[in-house]
């Protein structure tokens, strides 16, 4: 297969995915929290875009999408501390997606990848939170966050599966 | 970007036996861990601000405590052995939504204000 590099196409595609992720992020902040039992747990709809970016755009571009999404979301919400939580956890979650997708993908499906990355996301986020508040007992919320990641990860994985399945090939070719 | 791999994704099933087994394993472990961690009724709630221990409050005394914190004001209440945050000046309100806690090791965290309420049992009192 011939690899065609068109920098304008690539930029536009990344911008499109970042915009989509931001819209998802804003829409998500409008709905009430789904997992009432887990403190601060969200559905993570923006991760649909991260996962689709990884599959459809490739590894480098998906990192760009995620980093830009985190930085722009900080400006939209106007809360610089949010970046401290979202950036490290998103990057670690995306890295786990990349590892799973590149090395053991046909064995685990998209739902499994999304679920495991949600778990990585929550571990990193709780570690950051316990470092910020200076108390390691915050980590004891991990079981609750894992239950929330199971629900959110499966939902996000299923959604990304359908998005990728029904995206026409001229979007990414 | 790898076209062959995208086609594999398009033609694969959304969930496979490996995913299901990992999922069931993690959910089981979390549920068991949850019940092992939080199964003992607490006696005292500790207040930590900025990572420093401030004071503790007996859970049997019904009371309401007002605090001055980074972003303004915070108020938590103790009744029937349960603790909950009534009001907090912060933008995420996660601490208010956490609701009531009454088991040892449970915490209410307000990360914007750097406040932690942590429940401990009788045996931890000499600490």
PDB file of C-alpha atoms in Angstrom:
ATOM      1  CA  UNK A   1       0.000   0.000   0.000  1.00  0.00           C
ATOM      2  CA  UNK A   2       1.349   3.396  -0.945  1.00  0.00           C
ATOM      3  CA  UNK A   3       1.580   5.922   1.849  1.00  0.00           C
ATOM      4  CA  UNK A   4       0.480   9.354   0.799  1.00  0.00           C
ATOM      5  CA  UNK A   5       1.341  12.260   3.019  1.00  0.00           C
ATOM      6  CA  UNK A   6      -0.723  15.336   2.583  1.00  0.00           C
ATOM      7  CA  UNK A   7       0.001  17.771   5.393  1.00  0.00           C
ATOM      8  CA  UNK A   8      -3.129  19.871   4.873  1.00  0.00           C
ATOM      9  CA  UNK A   9      -5.384  16.837   4.930  1.00  0.00           C
ATOM     10  CA  UNK A  10      -3.657  15.623   8.057  1.00  0.00           C
ATOM     11  CA  UNK A  11      -3.994  18.971   9.858  1.00  0.00           C
ATOM     12  CA  UNK A  12      -7.659  19.266   8.967  1.00  0.00           C
ATOM     13  CA  UNK A  13      -8.318  15.738  10.162  1.00  0.00           C
ATOM     14  CA  UNK A  14      -6.605  16.375  13.509  1.00  0.00           C
ATOM     15  CA  UNK A  15      -8.519  19.641  13.928  1.00  0.00           C
ATOM     16  CA  UNK A  16     -11.773  17.865  13.144  1.00  0.00           C
ATOM     17  CA  UNK A  17     -11.117  15.205  15.746  1.00  0.00           C
ATOM     18  CA  UNK A  18     -10.099  17.782  18.376  1.00  0.00           C
ATOM     19  CA  UNK A  19     -13.277  19.746  17.695  1.00  0.00           C
ATOM     20  CA  UNK A  20     -15.346  16.570  17.995  1.00  0.00           C
ATOM     21  CA  UNK A  21     -13.649  15.677  21.267  1.00  0.00           C
ATOM     22  CA  UNK A  22     -14.334  19.145  22.676  1.00  0.00           C
ATOM     23  CA  UNK A  23     -17.991  18.962  21.684  1.00  0.00           C
ATOM     24  CA  UNK A  24     -18.248  15.555  23.357  1.00  0.00           C
ATOM     25  CA  UNK A  25     -16.589  17.025  26.429  1.00  0.00           C
ATOM     26  CA  UNK A  26     -19.041  19.941  26.602  1.00  0.00           C
ATOM     27  CA  UNK A  27     -22.075  17.733  25.973  1.00  0.00           C
ATOM     28  CA  UNK A  28     -20.929  15.410  28.715  1.00  0.00           C
ATOM     29  CA  UNK A  29     -20.674  18.221  31.234  1.00  0.00           C
ATOM     30  CA  UNK A  30     -24.356  18.988  30.590  1.00  0.00           C
ATOM     31  CA  UNK A  31     -25.684  15.550  31.556  1.00  0.00           C
ATOM     32  CA  UNK A  32     -25.761  14.628  35.252  1.00  0.00           C
ATOM     33  CA  UNK A  33     -23.137  12.130  36.491  1.00  0.00           C
ATOM     34  CA  UNK A  34     -24.067   8.597  35.482  1.00  0.00           C
ATOM     35  CA  UNK A  35     -22.102   6.763  38.152  1.00  0.00           C
ATOM     36  CA  UNK A  36     -23.396   8.346  41.333  1.00  0.00           C
ATOM     37  CA  UNK A  37     -21.512   5.859  43.526  1.00  0.00           C
ATOM     38  CA  UNK A  38     -18.046   6.803  42.270  1.00  0.00           C
ATOM     39  CA  UNK A  39     -16.894  10.324  43.157  1.00  0.00           C
ATOM     40  CA  UNK A  40     -16.298  12.446  40.090  1.00  0.00           C
ATOM     41  CA  UNK A  41     -16.626   9.563  37.649  1.00  0.00           C
ATOM     42  CA  UNK A  42     -17.699  10.518  34.147  1.00  0.00           C
ATOM     43  CA  UNK A  43     -18.704   8.614  31.056  1.00  0.00           C
ATOM     44  CA  UNK A  44     -15.644   9.856  29.178  1.00  0.00           C
ATOM     45  CA  UNK A  45     -17.353  10.440  25.845  1.00  0.00           C
ATOM     46  CA  UNK A  46     -14.257  12.301  24.625  1.00  0.00           C
ATOM     47  CA  UNK A  47     -12.440   8.977  24.774  1.00  0.00           C
ATOM     48  CA  UNK A  48     -14.577   7.770  21.869  1.00  0.00           C
ATOM     49  CA  UNK A  49     -12.712  10.351  19.826  1.00  0.00           C
ATOM     50  CA  UNK A  50      -9.322   9.321  21.263  1.00  0.00           C
ATOM     51  CA  UNK A  51      -9.907   5.677  20.402  1.00  0.00           C
ATOM     52  CA  UNK A  52     -11.231   6.465  16.928  1.00  0.00           C
ATOM     53  CA  UNK A  53      -8.276   8.795  16.350  1.00  0.00           C
ATOM     54  CA  UNK A  54      -5.875   6.018  17.297  1.00  0.00           C
ATOM     55  CA  UNK A  55      -7.489   3.555  14.905  1.00  0.00           C
ATOM     56  CA  UNK A  56      -8.276   5.903  12.033  1.00  0.00           C
ATOM     57  CA  UNK A  57      -5.456   8.470  12.213  1.00  0.00           C
ATOM     58  CA  UNK A  58      -2.544   6.573  13.694  1.00  0.00           C
ATOM     59  CA  UNK A  59      -0.439   6.778  16.842  1.00  0.00           C
ATOM     60  CA  UNK A  60       1.276  10.176  16.446  1.00  0.00           C
ATOM     61  CA  UNK A  61      -1.874  12.000  15.402  1.00  0.00           C
ATOM     62  CA  UNK A  62      -3.913  10.474  18.215  1.00  0.00           C
ATOM     63  CA  UNK A  63      -1.401  11.827  20.759  1.00  0.00           C
ATOM     64  CA  UNK A  64      -1.751  15.252  19.146  1.00  0.00           C
ATOM     65  CA  UNK A  65      -5.542  15.016  19.319  1.00  0.00           C
ATOM     66  CA  UNK A  66      -5.494  14.083  23.002  1.00  0.00           C
ATOM     67  CA  UNK A  67      -2.963  16.717  24.092  1.00  0.00           C
ATOM     68  CA  UNK A  68      -4.734  19.470  22.144  1.00  0.00           C
ATOM     69  CA  UNK A  69      -8.094  18.368  23.518  1.00  0.00           C
ATOM     70  CA  UNK A  70      -6.843  18.565  27.116  1.00  0.00           C
ATOM     71  CA  UNK A  71      -5.293  22.009  26.645  1.00  0.00           C
ATOM     72  CA  UNK A  72      -8.299  23.471  24.808  1.00  0.00           C
ATOM     73  CA  UNK A  73     -10.737  21.934  27.310  1.00  0.00           C
ATOM     74  CA  UNK A  74      -8.853  23.794  30.023  1.00  0.00           C
ATOM     75  CA  UNK A  75      -9.502  27.079  28.200  1.00  0.00           C
ATOM     76  CA  UNK A  76     -13.158  26.209  27.640  1.00  0.00           C
ATOM     77  CA  UNK A  77     -13.766  25.364  31.284  1.00  0.00           C
ATOM     78  CA  UNK A  78     -11.414  28.068  32.524  1.00  0.00           C
ATOM     79  CA  UNK A  79      -9.941  25.894  35.236  1.00  0.00           C
ATOM     80  CA  UNK A  80      -6.164  25.365  35.061  1.00  0.00           C
ATOM     81  CA  UNK A  81      -6.170  22.695  37.772  1.00  0.00           C
ATOM     82  CA  UNK A  82      -8.274  20.501  35.490  1.00  0.00           C
ATOM     83  CA  UNK A  83      -5.262  20.161  33.195  1.00  0.00           C
ATOM     84  CA  UNK A  84      -3.224  18.706  36.042  1.00  0.00           C
ATOM     85  CA  UNK A  85      -5.738  15.877  36.342  1.00  0.00           C
ATOM     86  CA  UNK A  86      -6.684  15.361  32.725  1.00  0.00           C
ATOM     87  CA  UNK A  87      -3.364  15.596  30.894  1.00  0.00           C
ATOM     88  CA  UNK A  88      -1.304  12.892  32.674  1.00  0.00           C
ATOM     89  CA  UNK A  89      -4.214  10.484  32.945  1.00  0.00           C
ATOM     90  CA  UNK A  90      -5.236  10.969  29.315  1.00  0.00           C
ATOM     91  CA  UNK A  91      -1.694  10.444  28.081  1.00  0.00           C
ATOM     92  CA  UNK A  92      -1.239   7.285  30.142  1.00  0.00           C
ATOM     93  CA  UNK A  93      -4.653   6.004  29.051  1.00  0.00           C
ATOM     94  CA  UNK A  94      -3.833   6.650  25.403  1.00  0.00           C
ATOM     95  CA  UNK A  95      -0.447   4.937  25.813  1.00  0.00           C
ATOM     96  CA  UNK A  96      -2.178   1.874  27.198  1.00  0.00           C
ATOM     97  CA  UNK A  97      -4.556   1.972  24.214  1.00  0.00           C
ATOM     98  CA  UNK A  98      -1.583   2.189  21.850  1.00  0.00           C
ATOM     99  CA  UNK A  99       0.186  -0.757  23.480  1.00  0.00           C
ATOM    100  CA  UNK A 100      -2.928  -2.910  23.485  1.00  0.00           C
ATOM    101  CA  UNK A 101      -3.910  -1.944  19.955  1.00  0.00           C
ATOM    102  CA  UNK A 102      -0.458  -2.498  18.488  1.00  0.00           C
ATOM    103  CA  UNK A 103       0.505  -5.706  20.223  1.00  0.00           C
ATOM    104  CA  UNK A 104      -2.505  -7.718  21.344  1.00  0.00           C
ATOM    105  CA  UNK A 105      -5.318  -6.147  19.357  1.00  0.00           C
ATOM    106  CA  UNK A 106      -6.928  -9.058  17.540  1.00  0.00           C
ATOM    107  CA  UNK A 107      -7.119 -10.942  20.847  1.00  0.00           C
ATOM    108  CA  UNK A 108      -8.818  -8.152  22.794  1.00  0.00           C
ATOM    109  CA  UNK A 109     -11.495  -6.127  21.047  1.00  0.00           C
ATOM    110  CA  UNK A 110     -12.123  -2.394  21.114  1.00  0.00           C
ATOM    111  CA  UNK A 111     -14.337  -2.729  24.162  1.00  0.00           C
ATOM    112  CA  UNK A 112     -11.549  -4.438  26.086  1.00  0.00           C
ATOM    113  CA  UNK A 113      -9.024  -1.801  25.001  1.00  0.00           C
ATOM    114  CA  UNK A 114     -11.341   0.986  26.061  1.00  0.00           C
ATOM    115  CA  UNK A 115     -12.109  -0.695  29.388  1.00  0.00           C
ATOM    116  CA  UNK A 116      -8.439  -1.265  30.252  1.00  0.00           C
ATOM    117  CA  UNK A 117      -7.513   2.283  29.278  1.00  0.00           C
ATOM    118  CA  UNK A 118     -10.333   3.575  31.481  1.00  0.00           C
ATOM    119  CA  UNK A 119      -8.775   1.618  34.343  1.00  0.00           C
ATOM    120  CA  UNK A 120      -5.343   3.115  33.635  1.00  0.00           C
ATOM    121  CA  UNK A 121      -6.962   6.557  33.440  1.00  0.00           C
ATOM    122  CA  UNK A 122      -8.574   6.151  36.855  1.00  0.00           C
ATOM    123  CA  UNK A 123      -5.420   4.787  38.495  1.00  0.00           C
ATOM    124  CA  UNK A 124      -3.351   7.746  37.273  1.00  0.00           C
ATOM    125  CA  UNK A 125      -6.071  10.233  38.155  1.00  0.00           C
ATOM    126  CA  UNK A 126      -6.429   8.926  41.708  1.00  0.00           C
ATOM    127  CA  UNK A 127      -2.647   8.946  42.131  1.00  0.00           C
ATOM    128  CA  UNK A 128      -2.562  12.585  40.997  1.00  0.00           C
ATOM    129  CA  UNK A 129      -5.476  13.382  43.312  1.00  0.00           C
ATOM    130  CA  UNK A 130      -3.812  11.745  46.292  1.00  0.00           C
ATOM    131  CA  UNK A 131      -0.597  13.621  45.508  1.00  0.00           C
ATOM    132  CA  UNK A 132      -2.478  16.925  45.231  1.00  0.00           C
ATOM    133  CA  UNK A 133      -4.349  16.548  48.510  1.00  0.00           C
ATOM    134  CA  UNK A 134      -1.347  14.895  50.165  1.00  0.00           C
ATOM    135  CA  UNK A 135      -3.188  11.838  51.413  1.00  0.00           C
ATOM    136  CA  UNK A 136      -2.720   8.346  50.022  1.00  0.00           C
ATOM    137  CA  UNK A 137      -6.073   7.113  51.374  1.00  0.00           C
ATOM    138  CA  UNK A 138      -7.793   8.630  48.366  1.00  0.00           C
ATOM    139  CA  UNK A 139      -6.502   5.586  46.442  1.00  0.00           C
ATOM    140  CA  UNK A 140      -8.954   3.438  48.420  1.00  0.00           C
ATOM    141  CA  UNK A 141     -11.623   4.661  46.014  1.00  0.00           C
ATOM    142  CA  UNK A 142     -10.045   2.522  43.271  1.00  0.00           C
ATOM    143  CA  UNK A 143     -12.573  -0.367  43.518  1.00  0.00           C
ATOM    144  CA  UNK A 144     -15.441   2.060  42.995  1.00  0.00           C
ATOM    145  CA  UNK A 145     -13.627   3.732  40.124  1.00  0.00           C
ATOM    146  CA  UNK A 146     -12.961   0.310  38.567  1.00  0.00           C
ATOM    147  CA  UNK A 147     -16.663  -0.473  38.618  1.00  0.00           C
ATOM    148  CA  UNK A 148     -17.354   2.865  36.979  1.00  0.00           C
ATOM    149  CA  UNK A 149     -14.608   2.184  34.399  1.00  0.00           C
ATOM    150  CA  UNK A 150     -16.240  -1.118  33.551  1.00  0.00           C
ATOM    151  CA  UNK A 151     -19.478   0.627  32.637  1.00  0.00           C
ATOM    152  CA  UNK A 152     -17.909   3.653  30.988  1.00  0.00           C
ATOM    153  CA  UNK A 153     -15.212   1.664  29.169  1.00  0.00           C
ATOM    154  CA  UNK A 154     -17.665  -0.801  27.669  1.00  0.00           C
ATOM    155  CA  UNK A 155     -19.979   2.003  26.572  1.00  0.00           C
ATOM    156  CA  UNK A 156     -17.132   3.998  25.014  1.00  0.00           C
ATOM    157  CA  UNK A 157     -15.709   0.883  23.356  1.00  0.00           C
ATOM    158  CA  UNK A 158     -19.030  -0.096  21.835  1.00  0.00           C
ATOM    159  CA  UNK A 159     -19.618   3.444  20.622  1.00  0.00           C
ATOM    160  CA  UNK A 160     -16.159   3.659  19.017  1.00  0.00           C
ATOM    161  CA  UNK A 161     -16.668   0.257  17.402  1.00  0.00           C
ATOM    162  CA  UNK A 162     -19.818   1.445  15.669  1.00  0.00           C
ATOM    163  CA  UNK A 163     -18.243   4.778  14.746  1.00  0.00           C
ATOM    164  CA  UNK A 164     -15.266   3.050  13.124  1.00  0.00           C
ATOM    165  CA  UNK A 165     -17.432   0.402  11.461  1.00  0.00           C
ATOM    166  CA  UNK A 166     -19.652   2.967   9.805  1.00  0.00           C
ATOM    167  CA  UNK A 167     -17.056   5.651   8.978  1.00  0.00           C
ATOM    168  CA  UNK A 168     -16.635   5.751   5.197  1.00  0.00           C
ATOM    169  CA  UNK A 169     -13.078   5.059   4.102  1.00  0.00           C
ATOM    170  CA  UNK A 170     -12.627   8.434   2.386  1.00  0.00           C
ATOM    171  CA  UNK A 171     -12.465  10.049   5.836  1.00  0.00           C
ATOM    172  CA  UNK A 172      -9.116   8.448   6.655  1.00  0.00           C
ATOM    173  CA  UNK A 173      -7.616   7.376   3.327  1.00  0.00           C
TER     174      UNK A 173
ATOM    175  CA  UNK B   1      -2.612   4.600  10.228  1.00  0.00           C
ATOM    176  CA  UNK B   2      -2.914   1.099   8.950  1.00  0.00           C
ATOM    177  CA  UNK B   3      -5.678   0.308   6.475  1.00  0.00           C
ATOM    178  CA  UNK B   4      -5.477  -3.451   6.957  1.00  0.00           C
ATOM    179  CA  UNK B   5      -5.888  -3.038  10.678  1.00  0.00           C
ATOM    180  CA  UNK B   6      -8.876  -0.718  10.250  1.00  0.00           C
ATOM    181  CA  UNK B   7     -10.505  -3.411   8.154  1.00  0.00           C
ATOM    182  CA  UNK B   8      -9.790  -5.970  10.866  1.00  0.00           C
ATOM    183  CA  UNK B   9     -11.537  -3.627  13.338  1.00  0.00           C
ATOM    184  CA  UNK B  10     -14.482  -3.214  10.996  1.00  0.00           C
ATOM    185  CA  UNK B  11     -14.931  -6.935  10.571  1.00  0.00           C
ATOM    186  CA  UNK B  12     -14.288  -7.990  14.168  1.00  0.00           C
ATOM    187  CA  UNK B  13     -16.814  -8.477  16.920  1.00  0.00           C
ATOM    188  CA  UNK B  14     -17.203  -5.615  19.434  1.00  0.00           C
ATOM    189  CA  UNK B  15     -16.436  -7.903  22.374  1.00  0.00           C
ATOM    190  CA  UNK B  16     -14.523 -11.167  22.653  1.00  0.00           C
ATOM    191  CA  UNK B  17     -14.011 -13.886  25.213  1.00  0.00           C
ATOM    192  CA  UNK B  18     -10.767 -12.277  26.468  1.00  0.00           C
ATOM    193  CA  UNK B  19     -12.458  -8.968  27.141  1.00  0.00           C
ATOM    194  CA  UNK B  20     -15.279 -10.652  28.968  1.00  0.00           C
ATOM    195  CA  UNK B  21     -12.938 -12.653  31.184  1.00  0.00           C
ATOM    196  CA  UNK B  22     -10.826  -9.581  32.052  1.00  0.00           C
ATOM    197  CA  UNK B  23     -14.000  -7.625  32.720  1.00  0.00           C
ATOM    198  CA  UNK B  24     -15.540 -10.238  34.987  1.00  0.00           C
ATOM    199  CA  UNK B  25     -12.227 -10.654  36.837  1.00  0.00           C
ATOM    200  CA  UNK B  26     -11.815  -6.914  37.492  1.00  0.00           C
ATOM    201  CA  UNK B  27     -15.438  -6.414  38.495  1.00  0.00           C
ATOM    202  CA  UNK B  28     -15.314  -9.362  40.913  1.00  0.00           C
ATOM    203  CA  UNK B  29     -12.052  -8.165  42.459  1.00  0.00           C
ATOM    204  CA  UNK B  30     -13.437  -4.632  42.818  1.00  0.00           C
ATOM    205  CA  UNK B  31     -16.650  -5.764  44.474  1.00  0.00           C
ATOM    206  CA  UNK B  32     -14.767  -8.050  46.897  1.00  0.00           C
ATOM    207  CA  UNK B  33     -12.207  -5.313  47.628  1.00  0.00           C
ATOM    208  CA  UNK B  34     -14.997  -2.823  48.197  1.00  0.00           C
ATOM    209  CA  UNK B  35     -16.686  -4.992  50.799  1.00  0.00           C
ATOM    210  CA  UNK B  36     -13.370  -5.885  52.463  1.00  0.00           C
ATOM    211  CA  UNK B  37     -12.230  -2.269  52.643  1.00  0.00           C
ATOM    212  CA  UNK B  38     -15.412  -0.662  53.866  1.00  0.00           C
ATOM    213  CA  UNK B  39     -17.112  -3.066  56.264  1.00  0.00           C
ATOM    214  CA  UNK B  40     -16.547  -1.585  59.703  1.00  0.00           C
ATOM    215  CA  UNK B  41     -18.526   1.231  61.229  1.00  0.00           C
ATOM    216  CA  UNK B  42     -16.355   4.223  62.062  1.00  0.00           C
ATOM    217  CA  UNK B  43     -16.020   6.032  65.384  1.00  0.00           C
ATOM    218  CA  UNK B  44     -14.274   9.282  64.591  1.00  0.00           C
ATOM    219  CA  UNK B  45     -13.868  11.497  61.562  1.00  0.00           C
ATOM    220  CA  UNK B  46     -10.505  13.137  60.967  1.00  0.00           C
ATOM    221  CA  UNK B  47     -10.147  16.475  59.238  1.00  0.00           C
ATOM    222  CA  UNK B  48      -7.077  17.074  57.076  1.00  0.00           C
ATOM    223  CA  UNK B  49      -6.364  20.336  55.301  1.00  0.00           C
ATOM    224  CA  UNK B  50      -3.415  20.771  52.913  1.00  0.00           C
ATOM    225  CA  UNK B  51      -2.147  17.326  53.865  1.00  0.00           C
ATOM    226  CA  UNK B  52      -1.954  18.296  57.526  1.00  0.00           C
ATOM    227  CA  UNK B  53      -3.989  16.735  60.281  1.00  0.00           C
ATOM    228  CA  UNK B  54      -6.209  19.381  61.906  1.00  0.00           C
ATOM    229  CA  UNK B  55      -8.551  17.686  64.348  1.00  0.00           C
ATOM    230  CA  UNK B  56     -11.062  14.903  64.805  1.00  0.00           C
ATOM    231  CA  UNK B  57     -14.748  14.803  65.633  1.00  0.00           C
ATOM    232  CA  UNK B  58     -16.705  12.074  67.378  1.00  0.00           C
ATOM    233  CA  UNK B  59     -19.321  10.560  65.098  1.00  0.00           C
ATOM    234  CA  UNK B  60     -21.814  10.124  67.949  1.00  0.00           C
ATOM    235  CA  UNK B  61     -22.158  13.847  68.539  1.00  0.00           C
ATOM    236  CA  UNK B  62     -24.571  15.496  66.165  1.00  0.00           C
ATOM    237  CA  UNK B  63     -22.907  18.694  65.072  1.00  0.00           C
ATOM    238  CA  UNK B  64     -22.254  20.956  62.161  1.00  0.00           C
ATOM    239  CA  UNK B  65     -18.772  22.328  61.513  1.00  0.00           C
ATOM    240  CA  UNK B  66     -17.943  25.446  59.514  1.00  0.00           C
ATOM    241  CA  UNK B  67     -14.521  25.852  57.936  1.00  0.00           C
ATOM    242  CA  UNK B  68     -12.700  28.633  56.160  1.00  0.00           C
ATOM    243  CA  UNK B  69     -10.927  27.097  53.177  1.00  0.00           C
ATOM    244  CA  UNK B  70      -8.971  28.250  50.114  1.00  0.00           C
ATOM    245  CA  UNK B  71     -11.966  29.066  47.938  1.00  0.00           C
ATOM    246  CA  UNK B  72     -14.187  30.413  50.680  1.00  0.00           C
ATOM    247  CA  UNK B  73     -16.463  28.483  52.934  1.00  0.00           C
ATOM    248  CA  UNK B  74     -17.161  24.841  53.681  1.00  0.00           C
ATOM    249  CA  UNK B  75     -19.650  23.200  56.004  1.00  0.00           C
ATOM    250  CA  UNK B  76     -19.977  19.556  56.956  1.00  0.00           C
ATOM    251  CA  UNK B  77     -22.394  17.872  59.260  1.00  0.00           C
ATOM    252  CA  UNK B  78     -22.290  14.847  61.544  1.00  0.00           C
ATOM    253  CA  UNK B  79     -25.427  12.965  62.555  1.00  0.00           C
ATOM    254  CA  UNK B  80     -26.283   9.322  63.370  1.00  0.00           C
ATOM    255  CA  UNK B  81     -22.658   8.275  62.901  1.00  0.00           C
ATOM    256  CA  UNK B  82     -22.610   9.652  59.376  1.00  0.00           C
ATOM    257  CA  UNK B  83     -20.672  12.531  57.857  1.00  0.00           C
ATOM    258  CA  UNK B  84     -21.642  14.576  54.846  1.00  0.00           C
ATOM    259  CA  UNK B  85     -20.662  17.872  53.287  1.00  0.00           C
ATOM    260  CA  UNK B  86     -23.545  20.331  53.367  1.00  0.00           C
ATOM    261  CA  UNK B  87     -21.981  23.125  51.400  1.00  0.00           C
ATOM    262  CA  UNK B  88     -18.626  23.878  49.804  1.00  0.00           C
ATOM    263  CA  UNK B  89     -17.341  26.795  47.773  1.00  0.00           C
ATOM    264  CA  UNK B  90     -15.733  24.984  44.877  1.00  0.00           C
ATOM    265  CA  UNK B  91     -16.524  24.507  41.216  1.00  0.00           C
ATOM    266  CA  UNK B  92     -16.874  20.734  40.939  1.00  0.00           C
ATOM    267  CA  UNK B  93     -19.069  19.992  44.017  1.00  0.00           C
ATOM    268  CA  UNK B  94     -17.733  16.422  44.040  1.00  0.00           C
ATOM    269  CA  UNK B  95     -17.520  16.463  47.835  1.00  0.00           C
ATOM    270  CA  UNK B  96     -21.200  17.403  48.171  1.00  0.00           C
ATOM    271  CA  UNK B  97     -22.237  14.721  45.694  1.00  0.00           C
ATOM    272  CA  UNK B  98     -20.270  12.046  47.554  1.00  0.00           C
ATOM    273  CA  UNK B  99     -23.111  12.003  50.067  1.00  0.00           C
ATOM    274  CA  UNK B 100     -22.946  10.362  53.476  1.00  0.00           C
ATOM    275  CA  UNK B 101     -20.072   8.188  54.652  1.00  0.00           C
ATOM    276  CA  UNK B 102     -19.983   6.098  57.813  1.00  0.00           C
ATOM    277  CA  UNK B 103     -17.479   3.241  57.297  1.00  0.00           C
ATOM    278  CA  UNK B 104     -13.822   3.076  58.381  1.00  0.00           C
ATOM    279  CA  UNK B 105     -11.416   4.110  55.573  1.00  0.00           C
ATOM    280  CA  UNK B 106     -14.069   6.022  53.668  1.00  0.00           C
ATOM    281  CA  UNK B 107     -13.072   9.553  52.751  1.00  0.00           C
ATOM    282  CA  UNK B 108     -14.693  12.665  51.404  1.00  0.00           C
ATOM    283  CA  UNK B 109     -12.223  14.632  49.332  1.00  0.00           C
ATOM    284  CA  UNK B 110     -12.514  18.183  48.167  1.00  0.00           C
ATOM    285  CA  UNK B 111      -9.486  18.565  45.964  1.00  0.00           C
ATOM    286  CA  UNK B 112      -9.965  22.242  44.960  1.00  0.00           C
ATOM    287  CA  UNK B 113      -9.979  23.196  48.648  1.00  0.00           C
ATOM    288  CA  UNK B 114      -7.520  20.469  49.633  1.00  0.00           C
ATOM    289  CA  UNK B 115      -9.785  19.199  52.406  1.00  0.00           C
ATOM    290  CA  UNK B 116     -10.096  15.548  53.395  1.00  0.00           C
ATOM    291  CA  UNK B 117     -12.586  14.004  55.810  1.00  0.00           C
ATOM    292  CA  UNK B 118     -11.519  10.492  56.697  1.00  0.00           C
ATOM    293  CA  UNK B 119     -13.306   8.064  58.997  1.00  0.00           C
ATOM    294  CA  UNK B 120     -11.279   5.911  61.373  1.00  0.00           C
ATOM    295  CA  UNK B 121     -12.345   3.224  63.821  1.00  0.00           C
ATOM    296  CA  UNK B 122     -11.880   2.802  67.560  1.00  0.00           C
ATOM    297  CA  UNK B 123      -8.618   0.914  67.140  1.00  0.00           C
ATOM    298  CA  UNK B 124      -6.972   3.831  65.302  1.00  0.00           C
ATOM    299  CA  UNK B 125      -7.738   6.321  68.042  1.00  0.00           C
ATOM    300  CA  UNK B 126      -4.336   6.193  69.736  1.00  0.00           C
ATOM    301  CA  UNK B 127      -2.718   7.294  66.471  1.00  0.00           C
TER     302      UNK B 127
END
